[in-house]
């Protein structure tokens, strides 16, 4: 069935370090891909999305490119800040007569000053 | 994007009692709302799809008699956990939106003693 796999955390980085969080997916159709962020005690917020192959989603310095050939949507940021500490969820949405979202397990990021 | 609120944000109850969680769409007419639960350090699992004016659609393995959903208006959906037990303790999150773009509530943390 459809699924999302992302790298296990936690990931601990120093401020200004480069961030990569890997995400791969399996889907029977042609999904849209998303990254959501969850700050402590809060709900999920959409970080970025891509709806077709080779699209690049970007927001707040984060980027991810929809790679159909490798079924991946890795999240990257060139220089992380302490305020980026959160849990990041990779997700896909498929249309099965209505839209359904499937989430990865989440990756917790800690950024040290 | 749409603003989604949940009430209460946190609730503690005794085993055997029922708890109602409200999900409100503040600036968006939500014909469909989704209810998720999130266990500690795990991803969101879709429980059910709430449809305004009709019965909810439950995911496989979710007991519809235990998790009662009512979606009586375009701005409000409620999830009632009936005869709650400690294993129902979790973080419950609702979402709504247009098509593949979803907006999430801040979540309700339920602790059943």
PDB file of C-alpha atoms in Angstrom, chain A residues 27-105:
ATOM      1  CA  UNK A  27       2.360   5.156  -3.929  1.00  0.00           C
ATOM      2  CA  UNK A  28       0.125   3.480  -6.469  1.00  0.00           C
ATOM      3  CA  UNK A  29      -0.922   6.750  -8.049  1.00  0.00           C
ATOM      4  CA  UNK A  30       0.742  10.114  -8.550  1.00  0.00           C
ATOM      5  CA  UNK A  31       0.838  11.757  -5.141  1.00  0.00           C
ATOM      6  CA  UNK A  32       1.553  15.267  -4.005  1.00  0.00           C
ATOM      7  CA  UNK A  33       4.341  15.471  -1.452  1.00  0.00           C
ATOM      8  CA  UNK A  34       4.555  17.603   1.669  1.00  0.00           C
ATOM      9  CA  UNK A  35       6.751  18.483   4.599  1.00  0.00           C
ATOM     10  CA  UNK A  36       4.986  19.526   7.796  1.00  0.00           C
ATOM     11  CA  UNK A  37       6.613  20.914  10.942  1.00  0.00           C
ATOM     12  CA  UNK A  38       5.353  20.497  14.509  1.00  0.00           C
ATOM     13  CA  UNK A  39       6.760  22.801  17.159  1.00  0.00           C
ATOM     14  CA  UNK A  40       6.545  21.710  20.805  1.00  0.00           C
ATOM     15  CA  UNK A  41       2.973  21.676  22.074  1.00  0.00           C
ATOM     16  CA  UNK A  42       1.516  22.778  18.761  1.00  0.00           C
ATOM     17  CA  UNK A  43      -0.268  21.219  15.794  1.00  0.00           C
ATOM     18  CA  UNK A  44       1.213  20.634  12.377  1.00  0.00           C
ATOM     19  CA  UNK A  45       2.034  23.460  10.019  1.00  0.00           C
ATOM     20  CA  UNK A  46       2.619  23.103   6.311  1.00  0.00           C
ATOM     21  CA  UNK A  47       6.274  23.823   5.587  1.00  0.00           C
ATOM     22  CA  UNK A  48       6.430  23.175   1.841  1.00  0.00           C
ATOM     23  CA  UNK A  49       4.959  21.029  -0.882  1.00  0.00           C
ATOM     24  CA  UNK A  50       5.496  19.793  -4.436  1.00  0.00           C
ATOM     25  CA  UNK A  51       2.802  18.459  -6.700  1.00  0.00           C
ATOM     26  CA  UNK A  52       4.683  16.983  -9.658  1.00  0.00           C
ATOM     27  CA  UNK A  53       7.994  15.441 -10.579  1.00  0.00           C
ATOM     28  CA  UNK A  54      11.031  17.754 -10.462  1.00  0.00           C
ATOM     29  CA  UNK A  55       9.067  20.454  -8.633  1.00  0.00           C
ATOM     30  CA  UNK A  56      10.985  22.083  -5.810  1.00  0.00           C
ATOM     31  CA  UNK A  57       9.112  23.245  -2.750  1.00  0.00           C
ATOM     32  CA  UNK A  58      10.753  25.899  -0.606  1.00  0.00           C
ATOM     33  CA  UNK A  59       9.943  27.967   2.466  1.00  0.00           C
ATOM     34  CA  UNK A  60      11.908  29.623   5.291  1.00  0.00           C
ATOM     35  CA  UNK A  61      15.203  28.416   3.811  1.00  0.00           C
ATOM     36  CA  UNK A  62      14.023  24.800   3.596  1.00  0.00           C
ATOM     37  CA  UNK A  63      13.877  23.022   0.240  1.00  0.00           C
ATOM     38  CA  UNK A  64      12.766  19.655  -1.092  1.00  0.00           C
ATOM     39  CA  UNK A  65      12.629  18.338  -4.659  1.00  0.00           C
ATOM     40  CA  UNK A  66      10.078  15.791  -5.899  1.00  0.00           C
ATOM     41  CA  UNK A  67      12.204  12.976  -7.393  1.00  0.00           C
ATOM     42  CA  UNK A  68       9.959  10.478  -9.127  1.00  0.00           C
ATOM     43  CA  UNK A  69      12.809   8.278 -10.310  1.00  0.00           C
ATOM     44  CA  UNK A  70      14.033   7.685  -6.764  1.00  0.00           C
ATOM     45  CA  UNK A  71      10.597   8.186  -5.105  1.00  0.00           C
ATOM     46  CA  UNK A  72      12.169  10.665  -2.721  1.00  0.00           C
ATOM     47  CA  UNK A  73      11.461  14.086  -1.248  1.00  0.00           C
ATOM     48  CA  UNK A  74      14.441  14.876   0.989  1.00  0.00           C
ATOM     49  CA  UNK A  75      14.291  18.020   3.127  1.00  0.00           C
ATOM     50  CA  UNK A  76      17.347  20.304   3.200  1.00  0.00           C
ATOM     51  CA  UNK A  77      18.389  23.557   4.779  1.00  0.00           C
ATOM     52  CA  UNK A  78      21.766  25.168   4.348  1.00  0.00           C
ATOM     53  CA  UNK A  79      22.070  26.746   7.790  1.00  0.00           C
ATOM     54  CA  UNK A  80      19.807  25.725  10.662  1.00  0.00           C
ATOM     55  CA  UNK A  81      18.849  27.903  13.603  1.00  0.00           C
ATOM     56  CA  UNK A  82      17.879  27.040  17.159  1.00  0.00           C
ATOM     57  CA  UNK A  83      14.321  28.059  16.278  1.00  0.00           C
ATOM     58  CA  UNK A  84      14.193  25.229  13.718  1.00  0.00           C
ATOM     59  CA  UNK A  85      14.102  22.692  16.540  1.00  0.00           C
ATOM     60  CA  UNK A  86      10.877  20.765  15.965  1.00  0.00           C
ATOM     61  CA  UNK A  87       9.514  17.505  14.586  1.00  0.00           C
ATOM     62  CA  UNK A  88       9.376  17.276  10.797  1.00  0.00           C
ATOM     63  CA  UNK A  89       6.880  15.034   9.011  1.00  0.00           C
ATOM     64  CA  UNK A  90       7.072  13.963   5.417  1.00  0.00           C
ATOM     65  CA  UNK A  91       3.674  13.169   3.905  1.00  0.00           C
ATOM     66  CA  UNK A  92       1.936  12.316   0.686  1.00  0.00           C
ATOM     67  CA  UNK A  93      -1.601  12.985  -0.406  1.00  0.00           C
ATOM     68  CA  UNK A  94      -3.447  10.823  -2.869  1.00  0.00           C
ATOM     69  CA  UNK A  95      -6.860  11.242  -4.421  1.00  0.00           C
ATOM     70  CA  UNK A  96      -8.962   8.147  -3.829  1.00  0.00           C
ATOM     71  CA  UNK A  97     -12.291   9.741  -4.531  1.00  0.00           C
ATOM     72  CA  UNK A  98     -11.366  12.139  -1.762  1.00  0.00           C
ATOM     73  CA  UNK A  99      -7.942  13.285  -0.624  1.00  0.00           C
ATOM     74  CA  UNK A 100      -6.127  11.127   1.909  1.00  0.00           C
ATOM     75  CA  UNK A 101      -2.874  12.088   3.634  1.00  0.00           C
ATOM     76  CA  UNK A 102      -0.310   9.522   4.775  1.00  0.00           C
ATOM     77  CA  UNK A 103       2.426  10.631   7.141  1.00  0.00           C
ATOM     78  CA  UNK A 104       5.912   9.412   7.841  1.00  0.00           C
ATOM     79  CA  UNK A 105       6.931   8.687  11.417  1.00  0.00           C
TER      80      UNK A 105
END
